[in-house]
Amino acid sequence: MPLKNENLTRNQKIVLDLLKNTKEPLGAYTILTNIEKKGIKAPLQVYRALDKLIESGKVHKIESKNAYIICKNSNCNSLKSTSFLICEKCDSVSEIKRNNLKQDLSILSEESGFNYANHNLEIYGLCKSCGD
Amino acid sequence: MPLKNENLTRNQKIVLDLLKNTKEPLGAYTILTNIEKKGIKAPLQVYRALDKLIESGKVHKIESKNAYIICKNSNCNSLKSTSFLICEKCDSVSEIKRNNLKQDLSILSEESGFNYANHNLEIYGLCKSCGD
DNA sequence: ATATTACGTGTTATAATATAACATTTCATT
DNA sequence: AATGAAATGTTATATTATAACACGTAATAT
């Protein structure tokens, strides 16, 4: 049951607001540094807010970077799954939106007798701007 | 230039031997604990061995678990890319071997004007044994 | 053969990422 | 107002990973 924005708590809003205004993924301690002026003092406050935002699909974690980014898909169909294109040159990240990706990966899994639940896909390369 | 086994150094062999005999992915500090009796005393010795083993494709890192596992594909075509099926029940991990996966992901990337280089794919679910 | 170069090692310290534990506060709902 | 569920504030600590530097070893190029 994805939360609506109105249901966000103070700390969650602060963290989400910061991520809204940032293109690159941010580490938890970078987030902390950037919101200390708003009264957030401890890492745990950041991690707790991130946990909730991730649960509700508003934020995703990029595992290979230990960094967090806002979800731009208004109706992100995958709360637990993530699919990213990560530019190795400019560090920009975009989400793959193709909605049959989960299905494709599910089929791929079945080929090995594996029952798909969710996934993390992190593709590295050059984005449109950097790849020219 | 993938190293042959004969070229491995003492510490690399010790780490690789441990991973050879382990089904589940192991964290660096778990590895350390298990090879202290062989004279390895510091985390850095483990991380340095892992770095080299990863470079040569003998070991992969599972990013979402901060854990390391041996590569069973004798001719692992992807040194920098990884594709795993991870069982949420028994923690077993198997590599996806389908050799056109890189190509499929490359095509998928191109759809967004993104120039594919490599990827991490971590699929969670239930393995054959656990899924029944 | 020996000076050089490159790489691996051992060691200590520290950085970066993340969670445990517990007392307190907020806030919606009885 | 009383209750209960969840968020907060705070301190401490766990977990994962790297920096820095001195030393050793082995291949090789002059």
Short mmCIF file of C-alpha atoms (C1' of nucleotides) in Angstrom, two decimals:
data_model
loop_
_atom_site.label_atom_id
_atom_site.label_comp_id
_atom_site.label_asym_id
_atom_site.label_seq_id
_atom_site.Cartn_x
_atom_site.Cartn_y
_atom_site.Cartn_z
CA MET A 1 0.00 0.00 0.00
CA PRO A 2 2.09 2.87 -1.30
CA LEU A 3 1.93 5.92 0.89
CA LYS A 4 0.74 9.20 -0.48
CA ASN A 5 2.96 12.18 0.01
CA GLU A 6 0.67 13.60 2.65
CA ASN A 7 1.36 10.61 4.81
CA LEU A 8 5.07 11.21 4.92
CA THR A 9 6.57 12.21 8.21
CA ARG A 10 8.75 15.23 8.72
CA ASN A 11 12.07 13.40 8.35
CA GLN A 12 10.85 11.42 5.39
CA LYS A 13 9.82 14.62 3.64
CA ILE A 14 13.19 16.21 4.29
CA VAL A 15 15.06 13.27 2.79
CA LEU A 16 12.67 12.97 -0.13
CA ASP A 17 12.90 16.68 -0.88
CA LEU A 18 16.66 16.48 -1.09
CA LEU A 19 16.56 13.49 -3.43
CA LYS A 20 13.97 15.24 -5.59
CA ASN A 21 16.45 17.96 -6.34
CA THR A 22 19.37 15.68 -7.11
CA LYS A 23 20.11 13.85 -10.33
CA GLU A 24 22.85 11.55 -9.15
CA PRO A 25 22.31 8.91 -6.50
CA LEU A 26 23.41 10.00 -3.03
CA GLY A 27 24.96 8.02 -0.22
CA ALA A 28 23.26 8.06 3.17
CA TYR A 29 26.00 10.15 4.75
CA THR A 30 25.96 12.62 1.87
CA ILE A 31 22.25 12.96 2.46
CA LEU A 32 22.93 13.53 6.14
CA THR A 33 25.46 16.26 5.45
CA ASN A 34 22.98 18.02 3.19
CA ILE A 35 20.11 18.06 5.65
CA GLU A 36 21.91 18.74 8.89
CA LYS A 37 20.79 22.33 8.66
CA LYS A 38 17.22 21.05 8.85
CA GLY A 39 17.83 19.44 12.20
CA ILE A 40 18.75 15.92 11.16
CA LYS A 41 21.70 14.96 13.27
CA ALA A 42 22.25 11.23 13.14
CA PRO A 43 22.72 8.60 10.41
CA LEU A 44 19.91 6.56 11.84
CA GLN A 45 17.44 9.30 11.13
CA VAL A 46 18.44 9.15 7.49
CA TYR A 47 18.41 5.37 7.29
CA ARG A 48 14.99 5.19 8.90
CA ALA A 49 13.55 7.69 6.49
CA LEU A 50 15.15 5.87 3.58
CA ASP A 51 13.73 2.55 4.75
CA LYS A 52 10.21 3.90 4.69
CA LEU A 53 10.65 5.69 1.39
CA ILE A 54 12.05 2.52 -0.16
CA GLU A 55 9.21 0.43 1.26
CA SER A 56 6.71 2.70 -0.40
CA GLY A 57 8.59 2.73 -3.72
CA LYS A 58 9.41 6.42 -3.66
CA VAL A 59 13.14 5.81 -3.44
CA HIS A 60 15.36 3.04 -4.72
CA LYS A 61 18.74 1.85 -3.56
CA ILE A 62 21.44 1.23 -6.11
CA GLU A 63 23.18 -1.70 -4.53
CA SER A 64 26.43 -1.53 -6.40
CA LYS A 65 26.90 2.08 -5.35
CA ASN A 66 25.41 2.04 -1.87
CA ALA A 67 23.47 5.06 -2.98
CA TYR A 68 19.87 6.18 -3.07
CA ILE A 69 17.84 7.84 -5.79
CA ILE A 70 14.30 9.02 -6.16
CA CYS A 71 11.90 7.03 -8.28
CA LYS A 72 10.59 9.09 -11.14
CA ASN A 73 8.04 6.59 -12.38
CA SER A 74 4.80 8.02 -11.10
CA ASN A 75 3.37 4.54 -10.86
CA CYS A 76 6.42 2.47 -10.17
CA ASN A 77 5.14 -1.04 -10.58
CA SER A 78 8.06 -2.60 -8.81
CA LEU A 79 8.50 -1.77 -5.19
CA LYS A 80 11.09 -4.42 -4.59
CA SER A 81 12.66 -4.60 -8.01
CA THR A 82 14.91 -2.04 -9.63
CA SER A 83 16.32 -1.60 -13.12
CA PHE A 84 18.86 1.10 -13.81
CA LEU A 85 21.03 2.47 -16.56
CA ILE A 86 24.09 3.98 -14.92
CA CYS A 87 26.48 6.18 -16.87
CA GLU A 88 30.11 5.45 -16.05
CA LYS A 89 31.17 8.87 -17.24
CA CYS A 90 28.69 11.34 -15.76
CA ASP A 91 27.18 9.13 -13.03
CA SER A 92 23.66 9.91 -14.18
CA VAL A 93 21.10 7.22 -13.53
CA SER A 94 17.87 6.48 -15.32
CA GLU A 95 15.32 3.83 -14.63
CA ILE A 96 14.34 1.30 -17.24
CA LYS A 97 10.61 1.57 -17.66
CA ARG A 98 9.89 -1.37 -19.93
CA ASN A 99 7.06 -3.05 -18.16
CA ASN A 100 7.59 -6.49 -19.58
CA LEU A 101 11.07 -6.69 -18.09
CA LYS A 102 9.83 -8.44 -14.97
CA GLN A 103 8.07 -10.92 -17.18
CA ASP A 104 11.17 -11.51 -19.29
CA LEU A 105 13.28 -12.11 -16.22
CA SER A 106 10.63 -14.38 -14.83
CA ILE A 107 10.76 -16.49 -17.97
CA LEU A 108 14.54 -16.47 -17.86
CA SER A 109 14.41 -17.69 -14.28
CA GLU A 110 11.99 -20.46 -15.10
CA GLU A 111 14.47 -21.83 -17.61
CA SER A 112 16.57 -22.76 -14.58
CA GLY A 113 13.61 -23.96 -12.57
CA PHE A 114 13.84 -20.83 -10.46
CA ASN A 115 10.73 -19.13 -9.17
CA TYR A 116 11.18 -15.38 -9.79
CA ALA A 117 10.14 -12.93 -7.09
CA ASN A 118 12.03 -9.71 -7.82
CA HIS A 119 15.33 -8.38 -9.09
CA ASN A 120 18.02 -5.75 -9.15
CA LEU A 121 19.41 -4.92 -12.56
CA GLU A 122 22.21 -2.40 -12.84
CA ILE A 123 23.49 -1.77 -16.33
CA TYR A 124 26.68 0.23 -16.70
CA GLY A 125 27.75 2.06 -19.84
CA LEU A 126 27.49 5.44 -21.47
CA CYS A 127 24.34 7.52 -21.44
CA LYS A 128 22.97 9.23 -24.50
CA SER A 129 24.79 12.48 -23.76
CA CYS A 130 28.14 10.90 -22.95
CA GLY A 131 28.14 8.16 -25.58
CA ASP A 132 27.60 10.56 -28.51
CA MET B 1 44.30 -11.46 -19.48
CA PRO B 2 42.72 -13.99 -17.12
CA LEU B 3 45.23 -15.59 -14.81
CA LYS B 4 45.70 -19.31 -14.78
CA ASN B 5 45.55 -21.02 -11.44
CA GLU B 6 49.29 -21.53 -11.39
CA ASN B 7 49.76 -17.81 -11.41
CA LEU B 8 47.82 -17.26 -8.26
CA THR B 9 49.71 -16.06 -5.24
CA ARG B 10 49.63 -17.77 -1.90
CA ASN B 11 46.94 -15.55 -0.40
CA GLN B 12 44.84 -15.69 -3.54
CA LYS B 13 44.96 -19.48 -3.47
CA ILE B 14 43.91 -19.58 0.16
CA VAL B 15 40.87 -17.39 -0.48
CA LEU B 16 39.95 -19.21 -3.67
CA ASP B 17 40.24 -22.60 -1.97
CA LEU B 18 37.83 -21.53 0.72
CA LEU B 19 35.29 -20.24 -1.79
CA LYS B 20 35.63 -23.43 -3.82
CA ASN B 21 34.34 -25.39 -0.87
CA THR B 22 31.43 -23.10 -0.07
CA LYS B 23 28.03 -23.00 -1.72
CA GLU B 24 26.71 -19.78 -0.29
CA PRO B 25 28.35 -16.41 -0.91
CA LEU B 26 30.65 -15.32 1.91
CA GLY B 27 31.38 -11.87 3.29
CA ALA B 28 34.96 -10.70 3.41
CA TYR B 29 35.13 -10.93 7.18
CA THR B 30 33.61 -14.40 7.18
CA ILE B 31 36.32 -15.39 4.75
CA LEU B 32 38.89 -13.86 7.06
CA THR B 33 37.61 -15.81 10.06
CA ASN B 34 37.80 -19.02 8.09
CA ILE B 35 41.38 -18.63 6.93
CA GLU B 36 43.00 -17.13 9.99
CA LYS B 37 44.44 -20.53 10.80
CA LYS B 38 46.33 -20.31 7.53
CA GLY B 39 48.12 -17.16 8.58
CA ILE B 40 45.84 -14.51 7.13
CA LYS B 41 45.44 -11.90 9.79
CA ALA B 42 44.03 -8.71 8.31
CA PRO B 43 40.97 -7.75 6.26
CA LEU B 44 43.17 -6.10 3.69
CA GLN B 45 44.80 -9.39 2.84
CA VAL B 46 41.40 -10.78 2.03
CA TYR B 47 40.25 -7.76 0.06
CA ARG B 48 43.44 -7.70 -1.97
CA ALA B 49 43.11 -11.36 -2.85
CA LEU B 50 39.45 -10.86 -3.72
CA ASP B 51 40.29 -7.89 -5.95
CA LYS B 52 42.65 -9.98 -8.03
CA LEU B 53 40.35 -12.97 -8.17
CA ILE B 54 37.50 -10.73 -9.30
CA GLU B 55 39.67 -9.04 -11.92
CA SER B 56 40.46 -12.41 -13.42
CA GLY B 57 36.85 -13.57 -13.30
CA LYS B 58 37.42 -16.39 -10.83
CA VAL B 59 35.24 -14.79 -8.20
CA HIS B 60 32.21 -12.54 -8.38
CA LYS B 61 30.81 -10.08 -5.91
CA ILE B 62 27.10 -10.11 -5.20
CA GLU B 63 26.50 -6.44 -4.67
CA SER B 64 23.21 -6.63 -2.86
CA LYS B 65 24.71 -8.98 -0.30
CA ASN B 66 28.24 -7.61 -0.02
CA ALA B 67 29.34 -11.18 -0.46
CA TYR B 68 31.66 -13.12 -2.70
CA ILE B 69 31.22 -16.38 -4.55
CA ILE B 70 33.34 -18.50 -6.84
CA CYS B 71 32.57 -18.50 -10.54
CA LYS B 72 31.69 -21.98 -11.70
CA ASN B 73 31.55 -21.20 -15.39
CA SER B 74 34.81 -22.63 -16.63
CA ASN B 75 34.91 -20.02 -19.35
CA CYS B 76 33.10 -17.14 -17.76
CA ASN B 77 32.59 -14.78 -20.64
CA SER B 78 31.82 -11.84 -18.44
CA LEU B 79 34.56 -10.62 -16.19
CA LYS B 80 32.78 -7.45 -15.28
CA SER B 81 29.18 -8.58 -15.58
CA THR B 82 27.32 -10.88 -13.26
CA SER B 83 23.94 -12.61 -13.39
CA PHE B 84 22.67 -14.48 -10.40
CA LEU B 85 19.66 -16.40 -9.19
CA ILE B 86 19.53 -16.02 -5.43
CA CYS B 87 17.24 -18.16 -3.32
CA GLU B 88 15.55 -16.19 -0.56
CA LYS B 89 14.93 -19.33 1.45
CA CYS B 90 18.18 -21.29 1.40
CA ASP B 91 20.55 -18.53 0.26
CA SER B 92 21.95 -20.67 -2.52
CA VAL B 93 23.20 -18.82 -5.55
CA SER B 94 23.54 -19.95 -9.13
CA GLU B 95 24.85 -18.09 -12.11
CA ILE B 96 22.74 -17.56 -15.18
CA LYS B 97 24.66 -19.02 -18.06
CA ARG B 98 22.57 -17.89 -21.01
CA ASN B 99 25.14 -16.37 -23.27
CA ASN B 100 22.80 -14.08 -25.16
CA LEU B 101 21.86 -12.26 -21.97
CA LYS B 102 24.48 -9.61 -22.51
CA GLN B 103 23.17 -9.11 -26.00
CA ASP B 104 19.58 -8.85 -24.80
CA LEU B 105 20.52 -6.27 -22.21
CA SER B 106 22.55 -4.41 -24.77
CA ILE B 107 19.51 -4.18 -27.01
CA LEU B 108 17.38 -3.14 -24.08
CA SER B 109 19.88 -0.39 -23.31
CA GLU B 110 19.92 0.84 -26.88
CA GLU B 111 16.18 1.40 -26.68
CA SER B 112 17.01 4.23 -24.28
CA GLY B 113 19.99 5.42 -26.31
CA PHE B 114 22.29 3.95 -23.72
CA ASN B 115 25.56 2.32 -24.72
CA TYR B 116 25.82 -0.95 -22.77
CA ALA B 117 29.14 -1.91 -21.23
CA ASN B 118 28.34 -4.43 -18.51
CA HIS B 119 25.80 -5.28 -15.85
CA ASN B 120 24.89 -6.76 -12.51
CA LEU B 121 21.70 -8.75 -12.44
CA GLU B 122 20.51 -10.22 -9.18
CA ILE B 123 17.26 -12.14 -9.32
CA TYR B 124 15.63 -13.12 -6.03
CA GLY B 125 13.11 -15.87 -5.61
CA LEU B 126 12.93 -19.57 -4.81
CA CYS B 127 15.36 -22.11 -6.19
CA LYS B 128 14.28 -25.41 -7.65
CA SER B 129 14.66 -27.24 -4.33
CA CYS B 130 12.89 -24.65 -2.21
CA GLY B 131 10.16 -23.71 -4.66
CA ASP B 132 8.89 -27.30 -5.04
"C1'" DA C 1 75.17 -10.27 -11.84
"C1'" DT C 2 73.02 -6.71 -10.28
"C1'" DA C 3 70.26 -2.68 -10.49
"C1'" DT C 4 65.65 -1.83 -11.71
"C1'" DT C 5 60.89 -2.33 -11.85
"C1'" DA C 6 56.67 -4.24 -10.70
"C1'" DC C 7 53.96 -6.45 -7.78
"C1'" DG C 8 52.60 -8.88 -3.57
"C1'" DT C 9 52.85 -8.84 1.53
"C1'" DG C 10 52.31 -7.49 6.47
"C1'" DT C 11 50.70 -4.19 9.56
"C1'" DT C 12 48.38 -0.40 11.71
"C1'" DA C 13 45.10 2.83 11.41
"C1'" DT C 14 41.01 4.73 9.70
"C1'" DA C 15 37.13 5.59 6.46
"C1'" DA C 16 32.52 4.51 4.92
"C1'" DT C 17 28.23 2.15 5.45
"C1'" DA C 18 24.70 0.42 8.46
"C1'" DT C 19 22.24 -1.28 12.71
"C1'" DA C 20 21.19 -2.15 18.00
"C1'" DA C 21 19.15 -0.58 22.05
"C1'" DC C 22 16.35 2.32 24.68
"C1'" DA C 23 13.99 6.29 26.38
"C1'" DT C 24 10.79 9.70 24.62
"C1'" DT C 25 7.40 11.95 21.70
"C1'" DT C 26 3.81 12.27 18.37
"C1'" DC C 27 -0.54 11.29 16.72
"C1'" DA C 28 -4.54 8.88 15.17
"C1'" DT C 29 -8.30 6.20 17.24
"C1'" DT C 30 -10.79 4.39 20.82
"C1'" DA D 1 -8.55 11.87 28.01
"C1'" DA D 2 -6.61 6.86 27.54
"C1'" DT D 3 -4.55 3.74 24.63
"C1'" DG D 4 -1.58 1.80 21.22
"C1'" DA D 5 1.22 2.07 17.10
"C1'" DA D 6 4.70 4.25 15.00
"C1'" DA D 7 8.23 7.94 14.50
"C1'" DT D 8 11.91 10.35 16.85
"C1'" DG D 9 16.29 11.52 19.28
"C1'" DT D 10 20.43 9.86 20.99
"C1'" DT D 11 24.44 7.12 22.05
"C1'" DA D 12 26.95 3.40 21.03
"C1'" DT D 13 28.48 -0.12 18.10
"C1'" DA D 14 28.59 -3.39 14.19
"C1'" DT D 15 29.86 -4.23 9.43
"C1'" DT D 16 32.23 -3.41 5.19
"C1'" DA D 17 36.15 -1.43 2.91
"C1'" DT D 18 40.36 1.44 2.02
"C1'" DA D 19 44.73 4.48 3.04
"C1'" DA D 20 49.43 4.63 4.00
"C1'" DC D 21 53.88 2.86 4.39
"C1'" DA D 22 57.68 -0.28 5.09
"C1'" DC D 23 59.34 -4.55 3.49
"C1'" DG D 24 59.96 -8.73 0.56
"C1'" DT D 25 60.14 -11.32 -3.71
"C1'" DA D 26 60.64 -12.33 -8.31
"C1'" DA D 27 61.16 -11.34 -13.21
"C1'" DT D 28 63.99 -8.87 -16.36
"C1'" DA D 29 66.74 -5.37 -18.83
"C1'" DT D 30 70.75 -2.98 -18.94
#
